[in-house]
Amino acid sequence: MNPLKIDHIGIAVNSIEESLKFYEALGLKCEGIEEVAEQKVKVAFLPCGDSELELLESTDPEGPVAKFIEKKGTGIQHIAIRVSNIEEAIAEMKEKGFQMIDEKPRYGAGGASIAFVHPKSSGGVLLELSQRD
Ligand code: ZN
């Protein structure tokens, strides 16, 4: 595997609009909001240097982000590492005996190909592998 950088940090929020007041006060700018229907989530992108913050607002009480907030409250939900080849990264993690949530790459916000590693395999961190071309 070839980990390139922290691609983004995903932060679960109740309201993107409300949260932007804080993040914009830090000088960050929202460069777009995308709804990812499959994940029942709205994502706001806030670039910060070479990486970015993603604010995640659930669009459905049954969605993964709503469930996360219900269990743990708002806050950091996942960390994404950019890899050069997502298919290879998944195969390598499985080969090394780690459990993947996604055994095949799927669509991620911003047009990335992503796959989540199971928190059981990572000591409780929801880790996303992400490839952008
Ligand atoms: Zn993400």
Short mmCIF file of N, CA and C and ligand atoms in Angstrom, two decimals:
data_model
loop_
_atom_site.label_atom_id
_atom_site.label_comp_id
_atom_site.label_asym_id
_atom_site.label_seq_id
_atom_site.Cartn_x
_atom_site.Cartn_y
_atom_site.Cartn_z
N MET A 1 0.83 -1.19 0.00
CA MET A 1 0.00 0.00 0.00
C MET A 1 0.88 1.26 0.00
N ASN A 2 0.35 2.28 -0.61
CA ASN A 2 1.10 3.53 -0.70
C ASN A 2 0.28 4.68 -0.11
N PRO A 3 0.38 4.90 1.22
CA PRO A 3 -0.40 5.98 1.84
C PRO A 3 0.22 7.33 1.50
N LEU A 4 -0.55 8.23 0.92
CA LEU A 4 0.01 9.48 0.41
C LEU A 4 -0.11 10.64 1.41
N LYS A 5 -1.26 10.71 2.08
CA LYS A 5 -1.46 11.80 3.04
C LYS A 5 -2.80 11.61 3.74
N ILE A 6 -3.03 12.42 4.78
CA ILE A 6 -4.39 12.47 5.35
C ILE A 6 -5.24 13.21 4.32
N ASP A 7 -6.17 12.51 3.71
CA ASP A 7 -7.00 13.13 2.68
C ASP A 7 -8.01 14.08 3.30
N HIS A 8 -8.69 13.60 4.32
CA HIS A 8 -9.63 14.46 5.03
C HIS A 8 -9.99 13.85 6.37
N ILE A 9 -10.59 14.69 7.21
CA ILE A 9 -11.16 14.22 8.47
C ILE A 9 -12.67 14.46 8.38
N GLY A 10 -13.43 13.41 8.64
CA GLY A 10 -14.89 13.51 8.57
C GLY A 10 -15.45 13.83 9.94
N ILE A 11 -16.25 14.89 10.01
CA ILE A 11 -16.79 15.35 11.29
C ILE A 11 -18.32 15.30 11.24
N ALA A 12 -18.91 14.55 12.13
CA ALA A 12 -20.38 14.43 12.17
C ALA A 12 -20.96 15.65 12.87
N VAL A 13 -21.88 16.33 12.18
CA VAL A 13 -22.51 17.53 12.76
C VAL A 13 -24.03 17.40 12.67
N ASN A 14 -24.71 18.15 13.51
CA ASN A 14 -26.17 18.18 13.42
C ASN A 14 -26.63 19.03 12.25
N SER A 15 -25.90 20.12 12.02
CA SER A 15 -26.28 21.05 10.96
C SER A 15 -25.03 21.66 10.34
N ILE A 16 -24.87 21.47 9.03
CA ILE A 16 -23.72 22.05 8.33
C ILE A 16 -23.78 23.57 8.45
N GLU A 17 -24.98 24.11 8.25
CA GLU A 17 -25.13 25.56 8.28
C GLU A 17 -24.67 26.15 9.62
N GLU A 18 -25.09 25.52 10.71
CA GLU A 18 -24.70 25.98 12.04
C GLU A 18 -23.20 25.83 12.25
N SER A 19 -22.66 24.67 11.85
CA SER A 19 -21.25 24.38 12.09
C SER A 19 -20.34 25.29 11.29
N LEU A 20 -20.81 25.73 10.13
CA LEU A 20 -19.97 26.59 9.29
C LEU A 20 -19.64 27.90 9.99
N LYS A 21 -20.52 28.34 10.89
CA LYS A 21 -20.24 29.58 11.62
C LYS A 21 -18.91 29.44 12.37
N PHE A 22 -18.70 28.27 12.96
CA PHE A 22 -17.46 28.03 13.69
C PHE A 22 -16.28 27.89 12.74
N TYR A 23 -16.42 27.00 11.75
CA TYR A 23 -15.27 26.70 10.88
C TYR A 23 -14.89 27.89 10.02
N GLU A 24 -15.87 28.70 9.63
CA GLU A 24 -15.55 29.89 8.85
C GLU A 24 -14.86 30.94 9.72
N ALA A 25 -15.17 30.92 11.03
CA ALA A 25 -14.47 31.83 11.95
C ALA A 25 -12.99 31.47 12.03
N LEU A 26 -12.66 30.19 11.77
CA LEU A 26 -11.26 29.76 11.74
C LEU A 26 -10.57 30.20 10.46
N GLY A 27 -11.34 30.71 9.52
CA GLY A 27 -10.77 31.13 8.25
C GLY A 27 -10.91 30.10 7.15
N LEU A 28 -11.55 28.97 7.47
CA LEU A 28 -11.77 27.95 6.43
C LEU A 28 -12.97 28.36 5.58
N LYS A 29 -12.96 27.89 4.33
CA LYS A 29 -14.06 28.22 3.44
C LYS A 29 -14.73 26.96 2.91
N CYS A 30 -16.04 26.97 2.88
CA CYS A 30 -16.78 25.84 2.34
C CYS A 30 -16.72 25.91 0.82
N GLU A 31 -16.16 24.87 0.20
CA GLU A 31 -16.00 24.89 -1.26
C GLU A 31 -17.03 24.01 -1.94
N GLY A 32 -18.18 23.86 -1.32
CA GLY A 32 -19.24 23.10 -1.96
C GLY A 32 -19.87 22.11 -1.01
N ILE A 33 -21.12 21.80 -1.29
CA ILE A 33 -21.86 20.82 -0.49
C ILE A 33 -22.43 19.79 -1.46
N GLU A 34 -22.25 18.52 -1.12
CA GLU A 34 -22.74 17.45 -1.99
C GLU A 34 -23.59 16.50 -1.16
N GLU A 35 -24.70 16.05 -1.74
CA GLU A 35 -25.49 15.03 -1.07
C GLU A 35 -25.10 13.67 -1.64
N VAL A 36 -24.73 12.74 -0.73
CA VAL A 36 -24.44 11.37 -1.16
C VAL A 36 -25.61 10.51 -0.68
N ALA A 37 -26.54 10.28 -1.61
CA ALA A 37 -27.81 9.63 -1.26
C ALA A 37 -27.58 8.24 -0.65
N GLU A 38 -26.64 7.50 -1.22
CA GLU A 38 -26.36 6.14 -0.77
C GLU A 38 -25.97 6.10 0.71
N GLN A 39 -25.27 7.14 1.15
CA GLN A 39 -24.82 7.21 2.55
C GLN A 39 -25.77 8.03 3.42
N LYS A 40 -26.85 8.53 2.82
CA LYS A 40 -27.84 9.33 3.53
C LYS A 40 -27.17 10.49 4.28
N VAL A 41 -26.37 11.23 3.51
CA VAL A 41 -25.58 12.27 4.14
C VAL A 41 -25.35 13.44 3.18
N LYS A 42 -25.23 14.63 3.77
CA LYS A 42 -24.81 15.81 3.05
C LYS A 42 -23.40 16.14 3.51
N VAL A 43 -22.50 16.43 2.58
CA VAL A 43 -21.10 16.64 2.90
C VAL A 43 -20.67 18.04 2.48
N ALA A 44 -20.08 18.79 3.40
CA ALA A 44 -19.50 20.09 3.06
C ALA A 44 -17.98 19.96 3.08
N PHE A 45 -17.33 20.50 2.05
CA PHE A 45 -15.87 20.39 1.91
C PHE A 45 -15.21 21.69 2.34
N LEU A 46 -14.26 21.57 3.28
CA LEU A 46 -13.51 22.74 3.73
C LEU A 46 -12.02 22.47 3.62
N PRO A 47 -11.42 22.86 2.49
CA PRO A 47 -9.99 22.61 2.33
C PRO A 47 -9.19 23.34 3.40
N CYS A 48 -8.13 22.67 3.85
CA CYS A 48 -7.21 23.26 4.82
C CYS A 48 -5.81 22.83 4.40
N GLY A 49 -5.08 23.72 3.76
CA GLY A 49 -3.78 23.34 3.21
C GLY A 49 -3.95 22.23 2.19
N ASP A 50 -3.20 21.16 2.39
CA ASP A 50 -3.16 20.05 1.46
C ASP A 50 -4.23 19.00 1.78
N SER A 51 -5.03 19.26 2.80
CA SER A 51 -6.01 18.29 3.26
C SER A 51 -7.35 19.00 3.39
N GLU A 52 -8.36 18.33 3.92
CA GLU A 52 -9.59 19.07 4.16
C GLU A 52 -10.41 18.47 5.30
N LEU A 53 -11.32 19.29 5.79
CA LEU A 53 -12.31 18.80 6.73
C LEU A 53 -13.59 18.56 5.94
N GLU A 54 -14.29 17.49 6.29
CA GLU A 54 -15.59 17.24 5.69
C GLU A 54 -16.63 17.24 6.81
N LEU A 55 -17.59 18.13 6.69
CA LEU A 55 -18.68 18.14 7.66
C LEU A 55 -19.79 17.25 7.13
N LEU A 56 -20.24 16.32 7.97
CA LEU A 56 -21.22 15.32 7.55
C LEU A 56 -22.53 15.55 8.31
N GLU A 57 -23.57 15.84 7.55
CA GLU A 57 -24.91 16.03 8.15
C GLU A 57 -25.83 14.95 7.61
N SER A 58 -26.43 14.21 8.51
CA SER A 58 -27.31 13.12 8.07
C SER A 58 -28.57 13.68 7.41
N THR A 59 -29.05 12.96 6.39
CA THR A 59 -30.30 13.35 5.74
C THR A 59 -31.43 12.40 6.13
N ASP A 60 -31.11 11.44 7.01
CA ASP A 60 -32.08 10.39 7.35
C ASP A 60 -31.75 9.86 8.74
N PRO A 61 -32.75 9.75 9.63
CA PRO A 61 -32.46 9.27 11.00
C PRO A 61 -31.90 7.84 11.03
N GLU A 62 -32.05 7.10 9.93
CA GLU A 62 -31.52 5.73 9.87
C GLU A 62 -30.12 5.69 9.25
N GLY A 63 -29.62 6.83 8.80
CA GLY A 63 -28.31 6.86 8.12
C GLY A 63 -27.17 6.63 9.09
N PRO A 64 -25.99 6.24 8.56
CA PRO A 64 -24.84 5.94 9.42
C PRO A 64 -24.37 7.12 10.26
N VAL A 65 -24.48 8.34 9.73
CA VAL A 65 -24.03 9.50 10.49
C VAL A 65 -25.01 9.81 11.63
N ALA A 66 -26.32 9.65 11.36
CA ALA A 66 -27.32 9.84 12.42
C ALA A 66 -27.09 8.81 13.54
N LYS A 67 -26.82 7.57 13.15
CA LYS A 67 -26.57 6.51 14.13
C LYS A 67 -25.32 6.81 14.95
N PHE A 68 -24.31 7.31 14.26
CA PHE A 68 -23.06 7.65 14.95
C PHE A 68 -23.32 8.70 16.02
N ILE A 69 -24.05 9.77 15.64
CA ILE A 69 -24.32 10.87 16.58
C ILE A 69 -25.16 10.37 17.76
N GLU A 70 -26.10 9.48 17.45
CA GLU A 70 -26.94 8.90 18.50
C GLU A 70 -26.10 8.19 19.56
N LYS A 71 -25.09 7.44 19.08
CA LYS A 71 -24.24 6.65 19.98
C LYS A 71 -23.17 7.47 20.65
N LYS A 72 -22.49 8.32 19.88
CA LYS A 72 -21.27 8.96 20.39
C LYS A 72 -21.35 10.47 20.44
N GLY A 73 -22.42 11.03 19.91
CA GLY A 73 -22.50 12.49 19.86
C GLY A 73 -21.80 13.04 18.62
N THR A 74 -21.87 14.34 18.43
CA THR A 74 -21.21 14.94 17.27
C THR A 74 -19.70 14.92 17.50
N GLY A 75 -18.95 15.06 16.43
CA GLY A 75 -17.48 15.09 16.55
C GLY A 75 -16.83 14.30 15.43
N ILE A 76 -15.54 14.01 15.61
CA ILE A 76 -14.79 13.32 14.56
C ILE A 76 -15.39 11.93 14.33
N GLN A 77 -15.74 11.66 13.09
CA GLN A 77 -16.38 10.39 12.77
C GLN A 77 -15.43 9.43 12.06
N HIS A 78 -14.62 9.97 11.15
CA HIS A 78 -13.64 9.11 10.50
C HIS A 78 -12.44 9.90 10.01
N ILE A 79 -11.38 9.15 9.73
CA ILE A 79 -10.16 9.74 9.17
C ILE A 79 -9.90 9.04 7.85
N ALA A 80 -9.60 9.81 6.83
CA ALA A 80 -9.38 9.23 5.51
C ALA A 80 -7.92 9.40 5.09
N ILE A 81 -7.34 8.29 4.65
CA ILE A 81 -5.98 8.29 4.14
C ILE A 81 -6.04 8.09 2.63
N ARG A 82 -5.36 8.95 1.92
CA ARG A 82 -5.35 8.79 0.45
C ARG A 82 -4.34 7.74 0.04
N VAL A 83 -4.76 6.84 -0.80
CA VAL A 83 -3.88 5.81 -1.33
C VAL A 83 -3.84 5.94 -2.85
N SER A 84 -2.78 5.40 -3.44
CA SER A 84 -2.66 5.57 -4.89
C SER A 84 -3.52 4.55 -5.64
N ASN A 85 -3.79 3.39 -5.00
CA ASN A 85 -4.58 2.38 -5.69
C ASN A 85 -5.51 1.68 -4.70
N ILE A 86 -6.78 2.01 -4.75
CA ILE A 86 -7.73 1.53 -3.75
C ILE A 86 -7.94 0.00 -3.82
N GLU A 87 -7.98 -0.53 -5.04
CA GLU A 87 -8.17 -1.98 -5.20
C GLU A 87 -7.02 -2.74 -4.51
N GLU A 88 -5.82 -2.27 -4.76
CA GLU A 88 -4.64 -2.90 -4.15
C GLU A 88 -4.66 -2.75 -2.65
N ALA A 89 -5.07 -1.57 -2.18
CA ALA A 89 -5.08 -1.31 -0.73
C ALA A 89 -6.07 -2.26 -0.03
N ILE A 90 -7.25 -2.45 -0.62
CA ILE A 90 -8.25 -3.37 -0.04
C ILE A 90 -7.69 -4.79 0.00
N ALA A 91 -7.14 -5.22 -1.12
CA ALA A 91 -6.60 -6.58 -1.21
C ALA A 91 -5.50 -6.79 -0.18
N GLU A 92 -4.65 -5.79 -0.02
CA GLU A 92 -3.54 -5.90 0.91
C GLU A 92 -4.03 -5.98 2.36
N MET A 93 -5.00 -5.15 2.72
CA MET A 93 -5.53 -5.19 4.09
C MET A 93 -6.15 -6.55 4.38
N LYS A 94 -6.92 -7.08 3.41
CA LYS A 94 -7.55 -8.40 3.62
C LYS A 94 -6.49 -9.49 3.76
N GLU A 95 -5.50 -9.40 2.91
CA GLU A 95 -4.41 -10.37 2.93
C GLU A 95 -3.71 -10.38 4.29
N LYS A 96 -3.61 -9.20 4.90
CA LYS A 96 -2.95 -9.09 6.19
C LYS A 96 -3.88 -9.43 7.35
N GLY A 97 -5.11 -9.81 7.01
CA GLY A 97 -6.03 -10.30 8.03
C GLY A 97 -6.91 -9.24 8.67
N PHE A 98 -6.96 -8.05 8.07
CA PHE A 98 -7.81 -7.00 8.63
C PHE A 98 -9.17 -7.02 7.96
N GLN A 99 -10.16 -6.62 8.76
CA GLN A 99 -11.54 -6.69 8.28
C GLN A 99 -11.93 -5.38 7.61
N MET A 100 -12.45 -5.49 6.40
CA MET A 100 -12.93 -4.33 5.67
C MET A 100 -14.45 -4.25 5.81
N ILE A 101 -14.99 -3.02 5.94
CA ILE A 101 -16.43 -2.84 5.81
C ILE A 101 -16.79 -2.96 4.33
N ASP A 102 -15.98 -2.32 3.51
CA ASP A 102 -16.19 -2.38 2.05
C ASP A 102 -15.13 -3.26 1.42
N GLU A 103 -15.59 -4.35 0.83
CA GLU A 103 -14.63 -5.24 0.17
C GLU A 103 -14.40 -4.83 -1.28
N LYS A 104 -15.25 -3.90 -1.72
CA LYS A 104 -15.07 -3.33 -3.06
C LYS A 104 -15.15 -1.82 -2.92
N PRO A 105 -14.40 -1.09 -3.75
CA PRO A 105 -14.46 0.37 -3.67
C PRO A 105 -15.86 0.87 -3.99
N ARG A 106 -16.27 1.94 -3.32
CA ARG A 106 -17.54 2.53 -3.69
C ARG A 106 -17.39 4.04 -3.81
N TYR A 107 -18.47 4.66 -4.27
CA TYR A 107 -18.42 6.09 -4.53
C TYR A 107 -18.33 6.88 -3.24
N GLY A 108 -17.41 7.83 -3.19
CA GLY A 108 -17.30 8.73 -2.04
C GLY A 108 -17.47 10.16 -2.49
N ALA A 109 -17.83 11.02 -1.54
CA ALA A 109 -18.05 12.44 -1.85
C ALA A 109 -16.84 13.01 -2.59
N GLY A 110 -17.12 13.90 -3.51
CA GLY A 110 -16.04 14.53 -4.26
C GLY A 110 -15.52 13.67 -5.39
N GLY A 111 -16.21 12.54 -5.64
CA GLY A 111 -15.82 11.68 -6.76
C GLY A 111 -14.70 10.71 -6.44
N ALA A 112 -14.41 10.53 -5.15
CA ALA A 112 -13.34 9.59 -4.77
C ALA A 112 -13.84 8.15 -4.83
N SER A 113 -12.91 7.21 -4.92
CA SER A 113 -13.22 5.78 -4.71
C SER A 113 -12.79 5.45 -3.30
N ILE A 114 -13.72 4.96 -2.50
CA ILE A 114 -13.40 4.78 -1.08
C ILE A 114 -13.74 3.39 -0.57
N ALA A 115 -13.12 3.02 0.55
CA ALA A 115 -13.46 1.78 1.25
C ALA A 115 -13.13 1.99 2.72
N PHE A 116 -14.05 1.57 3.59
CA PHE A 116 -13.82 1.71 5.02
C PHE A 116 -13.23 0.43 5.60
N VAL A 117 -12.24 0.62 6.50
CA VAL A 117 -11.70 -0.49 7.28
C VAL A 117 -12.58 -0.61 8.53
N HIS A 118 -12.88 -1.82 8.95
CA HIS A 118 -13.73 -2.01 10.12
C HIS A 118 -13.03 -1.52 11.39
N PRO A 119 -13.74 -0.75 12.24
CA PRO A 119 -13.12 -0.25 13.48
C PRO A 119 -12.59 -1.37 14.38
N LYS A 120 -13.12 -2.57 14.23
CA LYS A 120 -12.61 -3.72 15.00
C LYS A 120 -11.16 -4.00 14.64
N SER A 121 -10.79 -3.69 13.41
CA SER A 121 -9.43 -3.96 12.94
C SER A 121 -8.47 -2.82 13.22
N SER A 122 -9.01 -1.67 13.59
CA SER A 122 -8.15 -0.48 13.70
C SER A 122 -8.17 0.10 15.11
N GLY A 123 -8.61 -0.66 16.07
CA GLY A 123 -8.62 -0.15 17.43
C GLY A 123 -9.64 0.95 17.66
N GLY A 124 -10.74 0.88 16.92
CA GLY A 124 -11.85 1.80 17.20
C GLY A 124 -11.93 3.01 16.30
N VAL A 125 -10.94 3.17 15.41
CA VAL A 125 -10.98 4.32 14.48
C VAL A 125 -11.66 3.88 13.20
N LEU A 126 -12.67 4.64 12.78
CA LEU A 126 -13.25 4.37 11.47
C LEU A 126 -12.31 4.98 10.44
N LEU A 127 -11.62 4.13 9.71
CA LEU A 127 -10.60 4.58 8.78
C LEU A 127 -11.07 4.37 7.35
N GLU A 128 -10.99 5.44 6.59
CA GLU A 128 -11.39 5.38 5.18
C GLU A 128 -10.14 5.40 4.32
N LEU A 129 -10.09 4.49 3.35
CA LEU A 129 -9.06 4.55 2.32
C LEU A 129 -9.68 5.23 1.13
N SER A 130 -8.97 6.16 0.53
CA SER A 130 -9.57 6.99 -0.51
C SER A 130 -8.59 7.20 -1.66
N GLN A 131 -9.10 6.97 -2.86
CA GLN A 131 -8.29 7.23 -4.06
C GLN A 131 -8.97 8.31 -4.88
N ARG A 132 -8.22 9.31 -5.25
CA ARG A 132 -8.74 10.34 -6.15
C ARG A 132 -7.83 10.42 -7.35
N ASP A 133 -8.42 10.49 -8.52
CA ASP A 133 -7.58 10.56 -9.72
C ASP A 133 -7.54 11.96 -10.28
ZN ZN B 1 -14.71 10.51 4.24
#
